[in-house]
N, CA, C and O atoms as a DFTB+ gen file, in Angstrom:
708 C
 N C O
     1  1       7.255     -21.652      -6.409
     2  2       7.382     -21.170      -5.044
     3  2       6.446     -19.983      -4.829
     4  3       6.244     -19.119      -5.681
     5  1       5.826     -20.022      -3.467
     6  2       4.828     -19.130      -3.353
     7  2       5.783     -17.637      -2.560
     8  3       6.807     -17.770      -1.890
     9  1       5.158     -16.423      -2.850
    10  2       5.851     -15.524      -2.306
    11  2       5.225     -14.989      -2.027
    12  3       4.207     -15.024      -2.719
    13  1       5.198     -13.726      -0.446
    14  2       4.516     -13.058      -0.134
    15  2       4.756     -11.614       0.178
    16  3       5.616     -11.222       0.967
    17  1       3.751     -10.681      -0.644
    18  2       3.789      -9.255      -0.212
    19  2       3.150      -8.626       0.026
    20  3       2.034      -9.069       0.302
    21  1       3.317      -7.535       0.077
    22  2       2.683      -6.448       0.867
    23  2       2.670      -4.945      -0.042
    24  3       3.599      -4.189      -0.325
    25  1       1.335      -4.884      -0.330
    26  2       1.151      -3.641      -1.369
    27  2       0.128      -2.120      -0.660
    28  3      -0.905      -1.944      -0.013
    29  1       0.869      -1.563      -1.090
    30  2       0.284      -0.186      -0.484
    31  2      -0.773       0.149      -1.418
    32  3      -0.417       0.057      -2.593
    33  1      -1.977       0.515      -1.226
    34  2      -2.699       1.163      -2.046
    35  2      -3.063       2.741      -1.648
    36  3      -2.835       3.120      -0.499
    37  1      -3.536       3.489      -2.464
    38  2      -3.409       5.077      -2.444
    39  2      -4.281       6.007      -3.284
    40  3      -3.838       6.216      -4.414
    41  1      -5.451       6.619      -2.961
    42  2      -6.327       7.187      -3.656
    43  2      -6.438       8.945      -3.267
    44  3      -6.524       9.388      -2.122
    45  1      -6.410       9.785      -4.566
    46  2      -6.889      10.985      -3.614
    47  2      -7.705      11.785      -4.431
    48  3      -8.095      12.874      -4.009
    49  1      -8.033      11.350      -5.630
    50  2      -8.841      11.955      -6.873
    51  2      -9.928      11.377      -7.005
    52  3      -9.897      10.150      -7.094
    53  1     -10.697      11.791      -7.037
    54  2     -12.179      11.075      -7.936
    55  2     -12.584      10.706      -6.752
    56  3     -12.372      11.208      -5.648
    57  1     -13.495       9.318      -7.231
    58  2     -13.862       8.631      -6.233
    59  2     -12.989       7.386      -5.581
    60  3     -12.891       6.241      -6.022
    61  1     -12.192       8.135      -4.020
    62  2     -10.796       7.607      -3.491
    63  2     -11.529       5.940      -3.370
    64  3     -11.037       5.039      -4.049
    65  1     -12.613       5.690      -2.536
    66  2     -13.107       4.485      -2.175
    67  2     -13.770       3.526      -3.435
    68  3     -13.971       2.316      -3.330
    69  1     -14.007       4.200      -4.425
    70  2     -14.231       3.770      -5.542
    71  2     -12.798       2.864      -6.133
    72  3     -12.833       1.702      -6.539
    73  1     -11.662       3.683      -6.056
    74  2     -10.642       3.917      -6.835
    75  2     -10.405       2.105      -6.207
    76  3     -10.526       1.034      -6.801
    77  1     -10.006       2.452      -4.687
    78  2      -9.388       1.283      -3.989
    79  2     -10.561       0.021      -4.276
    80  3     -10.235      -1.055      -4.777
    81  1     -11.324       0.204      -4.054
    82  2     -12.280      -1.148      -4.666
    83  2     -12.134      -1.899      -5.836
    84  3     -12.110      -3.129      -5.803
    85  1     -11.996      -1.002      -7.264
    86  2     -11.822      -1.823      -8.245
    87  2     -10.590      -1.869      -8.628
    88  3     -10.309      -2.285      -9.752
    89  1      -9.168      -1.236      -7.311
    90  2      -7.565      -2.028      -7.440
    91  2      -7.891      -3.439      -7.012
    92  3      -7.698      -4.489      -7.625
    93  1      -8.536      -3.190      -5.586
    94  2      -8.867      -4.235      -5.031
    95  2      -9.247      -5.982      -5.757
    96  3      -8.645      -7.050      -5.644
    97  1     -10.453      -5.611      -6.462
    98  2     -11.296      -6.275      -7.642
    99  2     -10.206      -6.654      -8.578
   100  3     -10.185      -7.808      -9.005
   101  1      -9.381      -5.877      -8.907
   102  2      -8.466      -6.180     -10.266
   103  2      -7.260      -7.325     -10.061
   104  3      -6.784      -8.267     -10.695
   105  1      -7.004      -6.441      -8.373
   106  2      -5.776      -7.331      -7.981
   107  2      -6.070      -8.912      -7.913
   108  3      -5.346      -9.787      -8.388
   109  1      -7.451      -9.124      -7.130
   110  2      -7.949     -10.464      -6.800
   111  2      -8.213     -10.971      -8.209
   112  3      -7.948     -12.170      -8.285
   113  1      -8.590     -10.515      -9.198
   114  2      -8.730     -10.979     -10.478
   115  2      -7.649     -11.825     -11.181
   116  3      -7.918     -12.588     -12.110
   117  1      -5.904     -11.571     -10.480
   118  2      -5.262     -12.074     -11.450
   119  2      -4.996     -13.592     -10.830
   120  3      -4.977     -13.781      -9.613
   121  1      -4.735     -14.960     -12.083
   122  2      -4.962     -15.812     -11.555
   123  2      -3.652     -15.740     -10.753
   124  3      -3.992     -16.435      -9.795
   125  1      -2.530     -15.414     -10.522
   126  2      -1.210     -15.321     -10.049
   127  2      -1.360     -15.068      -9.087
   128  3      -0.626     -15.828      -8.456
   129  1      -2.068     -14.199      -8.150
   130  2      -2.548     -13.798      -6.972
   131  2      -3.712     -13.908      -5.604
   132  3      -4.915     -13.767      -5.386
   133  1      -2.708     -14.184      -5.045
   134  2      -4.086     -14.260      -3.704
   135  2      -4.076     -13.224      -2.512
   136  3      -3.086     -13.144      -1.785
   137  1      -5.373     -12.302      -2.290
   138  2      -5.308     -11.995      -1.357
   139  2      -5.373     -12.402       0.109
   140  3      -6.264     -12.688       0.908
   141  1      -4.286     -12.323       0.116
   142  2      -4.383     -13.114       2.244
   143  2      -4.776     -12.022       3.414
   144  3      -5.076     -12.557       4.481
   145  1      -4.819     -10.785       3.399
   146  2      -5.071     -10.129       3.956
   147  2      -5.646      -8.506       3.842
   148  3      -5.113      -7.813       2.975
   149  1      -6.393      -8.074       4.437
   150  2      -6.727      -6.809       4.154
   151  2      -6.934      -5.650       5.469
   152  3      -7.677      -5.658       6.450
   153  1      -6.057      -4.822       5.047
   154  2      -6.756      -3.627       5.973
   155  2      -7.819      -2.383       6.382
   156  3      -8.341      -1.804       5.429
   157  1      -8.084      -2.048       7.408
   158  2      -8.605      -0.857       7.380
   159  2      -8.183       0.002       6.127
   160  3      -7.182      -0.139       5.424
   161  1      -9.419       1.130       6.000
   162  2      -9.260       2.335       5.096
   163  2      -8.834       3.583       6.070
   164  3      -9.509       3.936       7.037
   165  1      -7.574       4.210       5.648
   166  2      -7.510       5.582       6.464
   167  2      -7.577       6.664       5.920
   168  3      -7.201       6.687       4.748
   169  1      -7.965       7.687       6.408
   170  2      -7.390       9.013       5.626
   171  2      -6.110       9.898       5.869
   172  3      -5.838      10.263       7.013
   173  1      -5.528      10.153       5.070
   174  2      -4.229      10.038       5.517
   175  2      -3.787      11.855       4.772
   176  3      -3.775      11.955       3.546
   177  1      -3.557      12.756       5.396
   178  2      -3.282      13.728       5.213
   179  2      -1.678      13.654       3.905
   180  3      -0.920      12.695       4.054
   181  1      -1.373      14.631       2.834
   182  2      -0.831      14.292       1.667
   183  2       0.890      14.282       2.331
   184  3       1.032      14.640       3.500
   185  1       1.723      13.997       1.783
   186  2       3.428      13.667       1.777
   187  2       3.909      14.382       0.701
   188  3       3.339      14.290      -0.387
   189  1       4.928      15.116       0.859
   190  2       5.527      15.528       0.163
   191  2       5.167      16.790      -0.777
   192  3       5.709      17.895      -0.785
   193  1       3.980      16.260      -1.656
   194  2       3.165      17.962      -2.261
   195  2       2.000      17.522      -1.076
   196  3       1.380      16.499      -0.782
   197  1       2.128      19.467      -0.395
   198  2       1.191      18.941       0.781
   199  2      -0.391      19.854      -0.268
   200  3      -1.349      19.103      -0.446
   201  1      -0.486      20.832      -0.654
   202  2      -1.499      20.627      -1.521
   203  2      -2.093      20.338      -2.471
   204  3      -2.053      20.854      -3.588
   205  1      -2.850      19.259      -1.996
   206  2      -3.506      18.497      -2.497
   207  2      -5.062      17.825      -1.734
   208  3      -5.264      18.202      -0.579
   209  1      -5.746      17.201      -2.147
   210  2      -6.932      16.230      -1.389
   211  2      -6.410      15.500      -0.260
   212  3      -5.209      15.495      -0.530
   213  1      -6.490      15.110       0.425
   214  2      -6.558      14.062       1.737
   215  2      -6.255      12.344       0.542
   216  3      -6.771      12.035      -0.532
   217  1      -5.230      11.632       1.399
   218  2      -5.155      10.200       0.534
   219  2      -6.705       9.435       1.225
   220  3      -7.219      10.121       2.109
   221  1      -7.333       8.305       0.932
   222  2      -7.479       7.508       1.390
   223  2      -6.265       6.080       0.962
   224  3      -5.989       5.694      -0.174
   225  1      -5.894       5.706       1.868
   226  2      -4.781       4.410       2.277
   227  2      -5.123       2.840       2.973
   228  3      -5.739       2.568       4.004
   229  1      -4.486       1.982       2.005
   230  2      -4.984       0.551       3.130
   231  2      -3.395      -0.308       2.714
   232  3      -2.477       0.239       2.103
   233  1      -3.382      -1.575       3.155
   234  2      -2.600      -2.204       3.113
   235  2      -2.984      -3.454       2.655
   236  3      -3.935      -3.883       3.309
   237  1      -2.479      -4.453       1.484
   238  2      -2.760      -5.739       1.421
   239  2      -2.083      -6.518       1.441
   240  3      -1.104      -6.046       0.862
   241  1      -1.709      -8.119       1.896
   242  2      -0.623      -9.039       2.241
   243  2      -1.083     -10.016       0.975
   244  3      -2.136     -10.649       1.037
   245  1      -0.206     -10.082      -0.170
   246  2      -0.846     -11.243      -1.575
   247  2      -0.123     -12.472      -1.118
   248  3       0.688     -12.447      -0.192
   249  1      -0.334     -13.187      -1.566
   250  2       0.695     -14.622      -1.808
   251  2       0.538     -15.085      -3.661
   252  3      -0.433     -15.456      -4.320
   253  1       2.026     -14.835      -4.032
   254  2       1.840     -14.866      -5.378
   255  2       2.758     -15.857      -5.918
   256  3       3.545     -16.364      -5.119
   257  1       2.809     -16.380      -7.665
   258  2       3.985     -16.830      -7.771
   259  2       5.144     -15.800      -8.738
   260  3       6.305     -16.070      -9.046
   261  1       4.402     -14.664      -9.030
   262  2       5.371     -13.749      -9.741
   263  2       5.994     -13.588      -9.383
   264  3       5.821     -13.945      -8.218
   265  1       7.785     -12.818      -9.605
   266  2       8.604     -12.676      -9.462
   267  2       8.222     -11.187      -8.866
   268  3       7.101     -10.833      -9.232
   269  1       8.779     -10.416      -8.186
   270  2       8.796      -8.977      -7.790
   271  2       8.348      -7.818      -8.947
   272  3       7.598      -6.844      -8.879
   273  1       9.061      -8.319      -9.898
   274  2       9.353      -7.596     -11.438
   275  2       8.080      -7.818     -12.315
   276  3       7.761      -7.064     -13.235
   277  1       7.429      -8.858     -11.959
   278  2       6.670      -8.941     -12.569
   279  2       5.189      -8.810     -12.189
   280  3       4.199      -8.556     -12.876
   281  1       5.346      -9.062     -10.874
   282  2       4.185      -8.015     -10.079
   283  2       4.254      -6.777      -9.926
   284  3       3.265      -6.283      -9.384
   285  1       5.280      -5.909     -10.281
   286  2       5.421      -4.406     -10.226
   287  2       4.549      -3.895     -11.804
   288  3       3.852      -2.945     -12.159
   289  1       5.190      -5.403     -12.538
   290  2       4.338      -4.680     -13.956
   291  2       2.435      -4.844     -14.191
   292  3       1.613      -4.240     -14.880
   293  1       2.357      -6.143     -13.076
   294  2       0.809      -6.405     -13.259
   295  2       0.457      -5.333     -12.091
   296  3       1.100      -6.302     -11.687
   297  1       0.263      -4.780     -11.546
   298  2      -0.092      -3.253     -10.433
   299  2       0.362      -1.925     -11.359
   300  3      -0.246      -0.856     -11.405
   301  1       1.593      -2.274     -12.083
   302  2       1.250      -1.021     -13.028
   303  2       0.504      -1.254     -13.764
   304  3       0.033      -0.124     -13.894
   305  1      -0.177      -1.999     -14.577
   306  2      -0.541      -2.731     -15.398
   307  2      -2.209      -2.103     -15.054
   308  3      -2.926      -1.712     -15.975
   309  1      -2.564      -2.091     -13.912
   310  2      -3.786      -1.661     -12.907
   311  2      -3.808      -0.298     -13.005
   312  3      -4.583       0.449     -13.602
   313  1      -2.656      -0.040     -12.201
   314  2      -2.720       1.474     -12.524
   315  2      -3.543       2.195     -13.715
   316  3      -4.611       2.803     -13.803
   317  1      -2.425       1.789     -14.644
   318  2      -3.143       2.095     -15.901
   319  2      -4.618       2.195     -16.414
   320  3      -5.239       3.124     -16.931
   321  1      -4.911       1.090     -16.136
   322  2      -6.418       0.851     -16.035
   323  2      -7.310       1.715     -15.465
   324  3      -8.362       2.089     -15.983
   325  1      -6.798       2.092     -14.185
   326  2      -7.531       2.848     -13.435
   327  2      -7.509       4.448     -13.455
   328  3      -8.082       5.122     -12.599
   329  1      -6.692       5.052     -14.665
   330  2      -6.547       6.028     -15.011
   331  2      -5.086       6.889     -14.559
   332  3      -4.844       8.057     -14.865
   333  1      -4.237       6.010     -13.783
   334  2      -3.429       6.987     -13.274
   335  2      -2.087       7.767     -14.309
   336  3      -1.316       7.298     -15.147
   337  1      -2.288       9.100     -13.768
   338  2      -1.290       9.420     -14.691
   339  2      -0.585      10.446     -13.691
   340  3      -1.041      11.185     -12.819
   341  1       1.114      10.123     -14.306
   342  2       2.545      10.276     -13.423
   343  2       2.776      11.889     -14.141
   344  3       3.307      12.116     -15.228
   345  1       2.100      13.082     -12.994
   346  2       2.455      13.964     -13.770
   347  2       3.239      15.037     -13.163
   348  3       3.708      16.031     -13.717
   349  1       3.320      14.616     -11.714
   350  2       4.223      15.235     -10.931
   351  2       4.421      14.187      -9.475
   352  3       3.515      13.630      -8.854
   353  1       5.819      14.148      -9.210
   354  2       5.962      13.690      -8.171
   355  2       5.121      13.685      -7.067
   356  3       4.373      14.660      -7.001
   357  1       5.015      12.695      -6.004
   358  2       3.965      13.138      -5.022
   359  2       2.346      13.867      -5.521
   360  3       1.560      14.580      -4.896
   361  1       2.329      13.579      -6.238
   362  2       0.813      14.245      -6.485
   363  2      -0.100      13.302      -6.550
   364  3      -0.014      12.117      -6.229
   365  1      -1.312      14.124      -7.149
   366  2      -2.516      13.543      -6.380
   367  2      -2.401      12.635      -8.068
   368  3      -1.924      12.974      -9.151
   369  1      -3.156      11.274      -7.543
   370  2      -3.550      10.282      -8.177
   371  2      -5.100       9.386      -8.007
   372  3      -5.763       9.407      -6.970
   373  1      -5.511       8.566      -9.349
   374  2      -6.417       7.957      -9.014
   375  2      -6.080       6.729      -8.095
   376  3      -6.794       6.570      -7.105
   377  1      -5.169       5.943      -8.306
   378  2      -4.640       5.312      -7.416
   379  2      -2.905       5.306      -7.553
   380  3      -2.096       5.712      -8.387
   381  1      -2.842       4.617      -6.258
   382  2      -1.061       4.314      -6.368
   383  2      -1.100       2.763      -5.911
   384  3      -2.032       2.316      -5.242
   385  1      -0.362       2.244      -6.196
   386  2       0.068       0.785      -6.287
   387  2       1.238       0.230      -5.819
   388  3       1.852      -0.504      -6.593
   389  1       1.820       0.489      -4.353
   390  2       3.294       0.073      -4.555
   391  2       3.773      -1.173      -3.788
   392  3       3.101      -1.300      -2.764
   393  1       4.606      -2.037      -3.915
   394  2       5.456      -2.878      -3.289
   395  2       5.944      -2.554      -2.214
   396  3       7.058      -2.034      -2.276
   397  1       5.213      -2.762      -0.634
   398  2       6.444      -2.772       0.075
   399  2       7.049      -3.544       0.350
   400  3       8.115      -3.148       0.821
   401  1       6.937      -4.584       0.310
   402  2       7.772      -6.056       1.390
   403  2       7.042      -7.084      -0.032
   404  3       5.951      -7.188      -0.593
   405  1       8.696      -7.820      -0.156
   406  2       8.612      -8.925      -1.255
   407  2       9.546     -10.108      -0.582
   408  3      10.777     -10.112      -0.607
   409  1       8.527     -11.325       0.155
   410  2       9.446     -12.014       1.346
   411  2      10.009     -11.166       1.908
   412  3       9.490     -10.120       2.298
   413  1      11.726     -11.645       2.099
   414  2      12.200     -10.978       3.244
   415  2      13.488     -10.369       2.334
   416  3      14.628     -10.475       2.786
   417  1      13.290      -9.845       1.269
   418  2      14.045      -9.437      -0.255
   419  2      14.626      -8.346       0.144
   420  3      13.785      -7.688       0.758
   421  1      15.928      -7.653       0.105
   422  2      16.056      -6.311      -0.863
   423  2      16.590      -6.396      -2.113
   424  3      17.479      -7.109      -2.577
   425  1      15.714      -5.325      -2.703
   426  2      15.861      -5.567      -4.428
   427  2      15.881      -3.892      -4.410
   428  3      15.252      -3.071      -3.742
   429  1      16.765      -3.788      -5.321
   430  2      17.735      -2.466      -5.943
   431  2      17.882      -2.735      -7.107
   432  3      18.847      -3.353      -7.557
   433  1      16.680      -2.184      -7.925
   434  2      16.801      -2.632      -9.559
   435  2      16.103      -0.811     -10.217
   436  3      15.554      -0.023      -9.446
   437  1      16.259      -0.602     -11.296
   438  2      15.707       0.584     -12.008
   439  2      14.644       1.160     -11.512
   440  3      14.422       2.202     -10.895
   441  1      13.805      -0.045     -12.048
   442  2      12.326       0.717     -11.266
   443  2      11.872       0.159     -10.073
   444  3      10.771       0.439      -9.597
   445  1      12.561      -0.517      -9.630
   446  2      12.417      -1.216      -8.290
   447  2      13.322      -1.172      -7.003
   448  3      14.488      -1.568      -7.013
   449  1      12.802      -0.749      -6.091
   450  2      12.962      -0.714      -4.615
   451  2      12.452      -1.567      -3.875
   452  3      11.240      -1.576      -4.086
   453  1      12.803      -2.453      -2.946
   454  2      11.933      -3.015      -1.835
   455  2      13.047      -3.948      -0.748
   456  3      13.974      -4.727      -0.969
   457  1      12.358      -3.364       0.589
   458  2      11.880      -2.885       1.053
   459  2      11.529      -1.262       0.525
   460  3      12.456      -0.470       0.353
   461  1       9.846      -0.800       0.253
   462  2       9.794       0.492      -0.526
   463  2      10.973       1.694       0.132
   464  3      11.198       1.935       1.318
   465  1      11.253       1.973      -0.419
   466  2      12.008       3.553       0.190
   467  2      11.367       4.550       0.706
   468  3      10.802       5.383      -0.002
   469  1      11.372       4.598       2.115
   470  2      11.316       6.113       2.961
   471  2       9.484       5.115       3.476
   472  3       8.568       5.864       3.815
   473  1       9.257       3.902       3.469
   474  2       8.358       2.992       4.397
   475  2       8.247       3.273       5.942
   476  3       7.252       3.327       6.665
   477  1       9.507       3.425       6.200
   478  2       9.562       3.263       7.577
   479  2       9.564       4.263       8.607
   480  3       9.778       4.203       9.818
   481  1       9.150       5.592       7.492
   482  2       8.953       6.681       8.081
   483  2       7.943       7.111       7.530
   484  3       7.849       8.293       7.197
   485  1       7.110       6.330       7.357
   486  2       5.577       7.157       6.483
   487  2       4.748       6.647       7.681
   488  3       5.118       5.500       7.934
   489  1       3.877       7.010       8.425
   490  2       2.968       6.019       8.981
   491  2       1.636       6.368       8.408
   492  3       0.721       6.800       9.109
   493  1       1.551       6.189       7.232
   494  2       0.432       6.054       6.496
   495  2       0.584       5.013       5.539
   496  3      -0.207       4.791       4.622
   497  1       2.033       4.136       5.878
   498  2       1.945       2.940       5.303
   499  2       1.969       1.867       6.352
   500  3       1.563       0.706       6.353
   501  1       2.766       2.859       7.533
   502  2       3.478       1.603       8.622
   503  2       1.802       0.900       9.599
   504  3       1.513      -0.231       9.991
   505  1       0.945       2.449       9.678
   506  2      -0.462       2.212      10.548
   507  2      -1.265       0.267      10.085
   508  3      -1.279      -0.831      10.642
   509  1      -1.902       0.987       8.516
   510  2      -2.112      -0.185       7.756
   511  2      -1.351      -1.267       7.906
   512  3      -1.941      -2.315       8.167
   513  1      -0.066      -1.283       7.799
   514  2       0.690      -2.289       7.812
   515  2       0.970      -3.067       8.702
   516  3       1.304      -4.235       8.502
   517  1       0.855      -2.445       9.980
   518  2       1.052      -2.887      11.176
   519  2       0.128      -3.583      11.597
   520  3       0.254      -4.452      12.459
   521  1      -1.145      -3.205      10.900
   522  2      -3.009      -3.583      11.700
   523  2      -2.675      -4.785      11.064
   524  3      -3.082      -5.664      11.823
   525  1      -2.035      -5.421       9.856
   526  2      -2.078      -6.525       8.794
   527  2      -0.904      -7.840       9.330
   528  3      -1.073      -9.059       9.359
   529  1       0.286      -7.012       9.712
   530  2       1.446      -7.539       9.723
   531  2       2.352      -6.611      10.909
   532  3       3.222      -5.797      10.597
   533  1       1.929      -6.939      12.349
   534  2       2.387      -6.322      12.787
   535  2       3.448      -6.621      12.709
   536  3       4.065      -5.923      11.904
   537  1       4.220      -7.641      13.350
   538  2       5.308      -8.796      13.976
   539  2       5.918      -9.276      12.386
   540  3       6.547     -10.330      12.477
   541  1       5.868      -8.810      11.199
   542  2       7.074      -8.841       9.920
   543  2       7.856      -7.823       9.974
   544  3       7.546      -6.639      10.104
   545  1       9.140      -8.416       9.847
   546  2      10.669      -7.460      10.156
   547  2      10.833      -7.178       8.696
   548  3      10.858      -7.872       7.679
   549  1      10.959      -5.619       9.029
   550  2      11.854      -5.088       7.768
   551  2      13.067      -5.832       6.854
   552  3      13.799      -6.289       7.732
   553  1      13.404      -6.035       6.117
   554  2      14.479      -7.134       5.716
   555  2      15.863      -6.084       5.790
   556  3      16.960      -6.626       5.657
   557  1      15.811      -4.583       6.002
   558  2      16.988      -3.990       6.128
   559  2      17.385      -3.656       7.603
   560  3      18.566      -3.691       7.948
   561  1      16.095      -3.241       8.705
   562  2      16.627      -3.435      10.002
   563  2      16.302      -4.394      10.560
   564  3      16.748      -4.460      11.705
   565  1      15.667      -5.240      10.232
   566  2      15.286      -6.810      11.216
   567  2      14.479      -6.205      12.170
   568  3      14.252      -6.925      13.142
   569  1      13.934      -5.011      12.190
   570  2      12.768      -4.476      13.351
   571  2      11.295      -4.842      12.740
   572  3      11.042      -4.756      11.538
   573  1      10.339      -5.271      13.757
   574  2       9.019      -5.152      13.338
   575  2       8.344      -4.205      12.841
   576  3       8.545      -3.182      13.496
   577  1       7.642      -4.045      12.003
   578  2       6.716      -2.948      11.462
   579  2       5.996      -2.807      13.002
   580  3       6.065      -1.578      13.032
   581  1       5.637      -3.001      13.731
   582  2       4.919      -2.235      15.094
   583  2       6.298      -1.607      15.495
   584  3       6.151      -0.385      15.521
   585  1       7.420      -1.920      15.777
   586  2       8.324      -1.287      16.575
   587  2       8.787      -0.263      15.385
   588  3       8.732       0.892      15.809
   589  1       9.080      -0.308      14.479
   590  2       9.077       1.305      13.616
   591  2       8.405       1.936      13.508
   592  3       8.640       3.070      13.090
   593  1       6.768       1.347      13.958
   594  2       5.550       2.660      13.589
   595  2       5.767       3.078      15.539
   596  3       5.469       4.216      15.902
   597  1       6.149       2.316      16.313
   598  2       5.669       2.752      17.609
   599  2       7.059       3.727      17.631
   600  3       6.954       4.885      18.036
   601  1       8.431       3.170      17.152
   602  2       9.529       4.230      17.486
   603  2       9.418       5.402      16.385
   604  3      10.457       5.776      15.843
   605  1       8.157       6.005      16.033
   606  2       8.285       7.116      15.057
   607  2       7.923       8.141      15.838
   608  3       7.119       8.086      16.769
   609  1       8.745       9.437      15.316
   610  2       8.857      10.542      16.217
   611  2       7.204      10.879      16.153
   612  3       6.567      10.232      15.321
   613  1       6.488      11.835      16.969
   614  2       5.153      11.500      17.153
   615  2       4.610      12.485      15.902
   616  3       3.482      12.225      15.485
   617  1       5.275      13.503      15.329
   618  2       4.809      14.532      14.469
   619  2       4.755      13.844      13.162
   620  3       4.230      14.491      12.256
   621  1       5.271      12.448      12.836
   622  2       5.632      11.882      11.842
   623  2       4.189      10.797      11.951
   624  3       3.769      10.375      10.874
   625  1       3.407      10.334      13.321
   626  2       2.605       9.512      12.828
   627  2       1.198      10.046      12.847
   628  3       0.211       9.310      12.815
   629  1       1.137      11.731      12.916
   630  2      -0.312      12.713      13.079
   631  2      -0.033      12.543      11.492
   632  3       0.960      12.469      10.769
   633  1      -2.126      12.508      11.260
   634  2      -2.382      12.868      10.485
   635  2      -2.909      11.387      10.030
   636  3      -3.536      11.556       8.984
   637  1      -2.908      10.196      10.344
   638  2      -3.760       9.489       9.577
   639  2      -4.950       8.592      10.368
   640  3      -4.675       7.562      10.983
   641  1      -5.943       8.990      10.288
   642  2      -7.156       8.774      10.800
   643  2      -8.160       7.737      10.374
   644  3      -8.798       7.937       9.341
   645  1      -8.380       6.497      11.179
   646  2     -10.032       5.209      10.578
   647  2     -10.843       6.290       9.860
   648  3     -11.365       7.352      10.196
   649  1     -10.717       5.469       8.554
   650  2     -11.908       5.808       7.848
   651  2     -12.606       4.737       7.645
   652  3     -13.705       4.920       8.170
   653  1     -12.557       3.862       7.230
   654  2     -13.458       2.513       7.498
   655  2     -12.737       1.294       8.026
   656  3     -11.798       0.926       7.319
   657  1     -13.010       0.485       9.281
   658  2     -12.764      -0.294       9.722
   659  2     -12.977      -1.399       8.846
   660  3     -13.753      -1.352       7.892
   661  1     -12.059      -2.741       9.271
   662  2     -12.022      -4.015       7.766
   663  2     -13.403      -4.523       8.874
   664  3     -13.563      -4.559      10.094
   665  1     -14.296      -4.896       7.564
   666  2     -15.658      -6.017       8.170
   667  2     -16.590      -4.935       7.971
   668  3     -17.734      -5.095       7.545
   669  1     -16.071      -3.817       8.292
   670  2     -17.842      -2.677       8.471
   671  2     -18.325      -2.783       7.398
   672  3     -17.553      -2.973       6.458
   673  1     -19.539      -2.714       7.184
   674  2     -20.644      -3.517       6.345
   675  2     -20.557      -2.022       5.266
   676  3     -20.652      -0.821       5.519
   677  1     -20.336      -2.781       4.016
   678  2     -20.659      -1.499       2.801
   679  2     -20.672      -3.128       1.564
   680  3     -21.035      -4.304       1.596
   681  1     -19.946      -2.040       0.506
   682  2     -20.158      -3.456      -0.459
   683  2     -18.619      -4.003      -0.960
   684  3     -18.359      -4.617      -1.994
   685  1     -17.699      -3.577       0.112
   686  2     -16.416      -4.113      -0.299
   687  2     -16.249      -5.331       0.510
   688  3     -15.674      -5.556       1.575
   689  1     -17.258      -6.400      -0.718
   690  2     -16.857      -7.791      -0.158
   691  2     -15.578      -8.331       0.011
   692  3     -15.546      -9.459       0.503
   693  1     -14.524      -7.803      -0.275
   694  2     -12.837      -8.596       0.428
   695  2     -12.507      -8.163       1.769
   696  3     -11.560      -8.629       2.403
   697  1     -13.514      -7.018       2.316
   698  2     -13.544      -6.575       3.721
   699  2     -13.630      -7.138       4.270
   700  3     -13.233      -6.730       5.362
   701  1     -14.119      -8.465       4.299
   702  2     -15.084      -9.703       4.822
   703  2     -13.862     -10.754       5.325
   704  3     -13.549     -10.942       6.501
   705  1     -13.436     -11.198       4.504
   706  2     -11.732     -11.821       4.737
   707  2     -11.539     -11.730       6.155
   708  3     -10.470     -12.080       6.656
């Protein structure tokens, strides 16, 4: 059975557009995975530790046959790869990798959340997400990702700004999609 999600990606160290390119590259690499969709790049001012670098942020829609659990371990699995290391909450990273939407699932397991926790008040996931998937309902309020990013109080959706539009010509051929 094919399943479909929705992964946040998250850069704010090094080279951020670098970082997201070869998640990008890695993710499309596995044979388990397909990318079906891709978003804009934003810059997205930091959450939680506010100093820090500026994120760059996008959104991708896979169609996979892994289980949730086991796509959490092939994106950590990336992570790794890509240097990230967990050394304080909210902090700055080479990339972040997370699950938001797995079908129309909630899963409450150890290391797993999804629908992600505190999604629906970030709009530096909901923006991306919305450009990708507007019209997919949360599986805990049955609301659209446009109607939670449009009902967010307005101080909650400042701060994340086009940094590269999907298609604008550079060398991130999955832009193209």
């Amino acid at each position: 059975m094919m399943n479909t999600a929705y992964i946040a990606l998250g850069s704010n160290i090094g080279g951020r557009s670098t970082y997201l390119h070869k998640a990008l590259q890695s993710i499309s690499q596995r044979e388990s995975i397909r990318i079906s969709a891709v978003s804009s790049i934003y810059e997205t001012e930091p959450v939680g530790l506010e100093n820090q670098p500026s994120f760059l942020n996008m959104v991708v829609a896979i169609e996979t046959d892994e289980c949730a659990e086991s796509l959490l371990k092939k994106l950590q699995d990336i992570e790794e790869q890509l240097d990230r290391v967990r050394v304080e909450r909210y902090g700055p990273r080479t990339i972040d990798l997370d699950i938001l939407l797995f079908n129309d699932e909630n899963i409450e397991k150890n290391e797993l959340s999804i629908p992600h926790p505190r999604m629906h008040e970030r709009s530096f996931v909901l923006v991306p997400l919305a450009e990708i998937a507007p019209y997919v309902k949360m599986p805990t309020s049955h609301k659209t990702i446009e109607h939670i990013l449009t009902s967010l109080p307005e101080r909650l959706r400042k701060g994340v700004l086009l940094w590269k539009r999907q298609g604008q010509e550079e060398d991130f051929g999955l832009f193209e999609s």
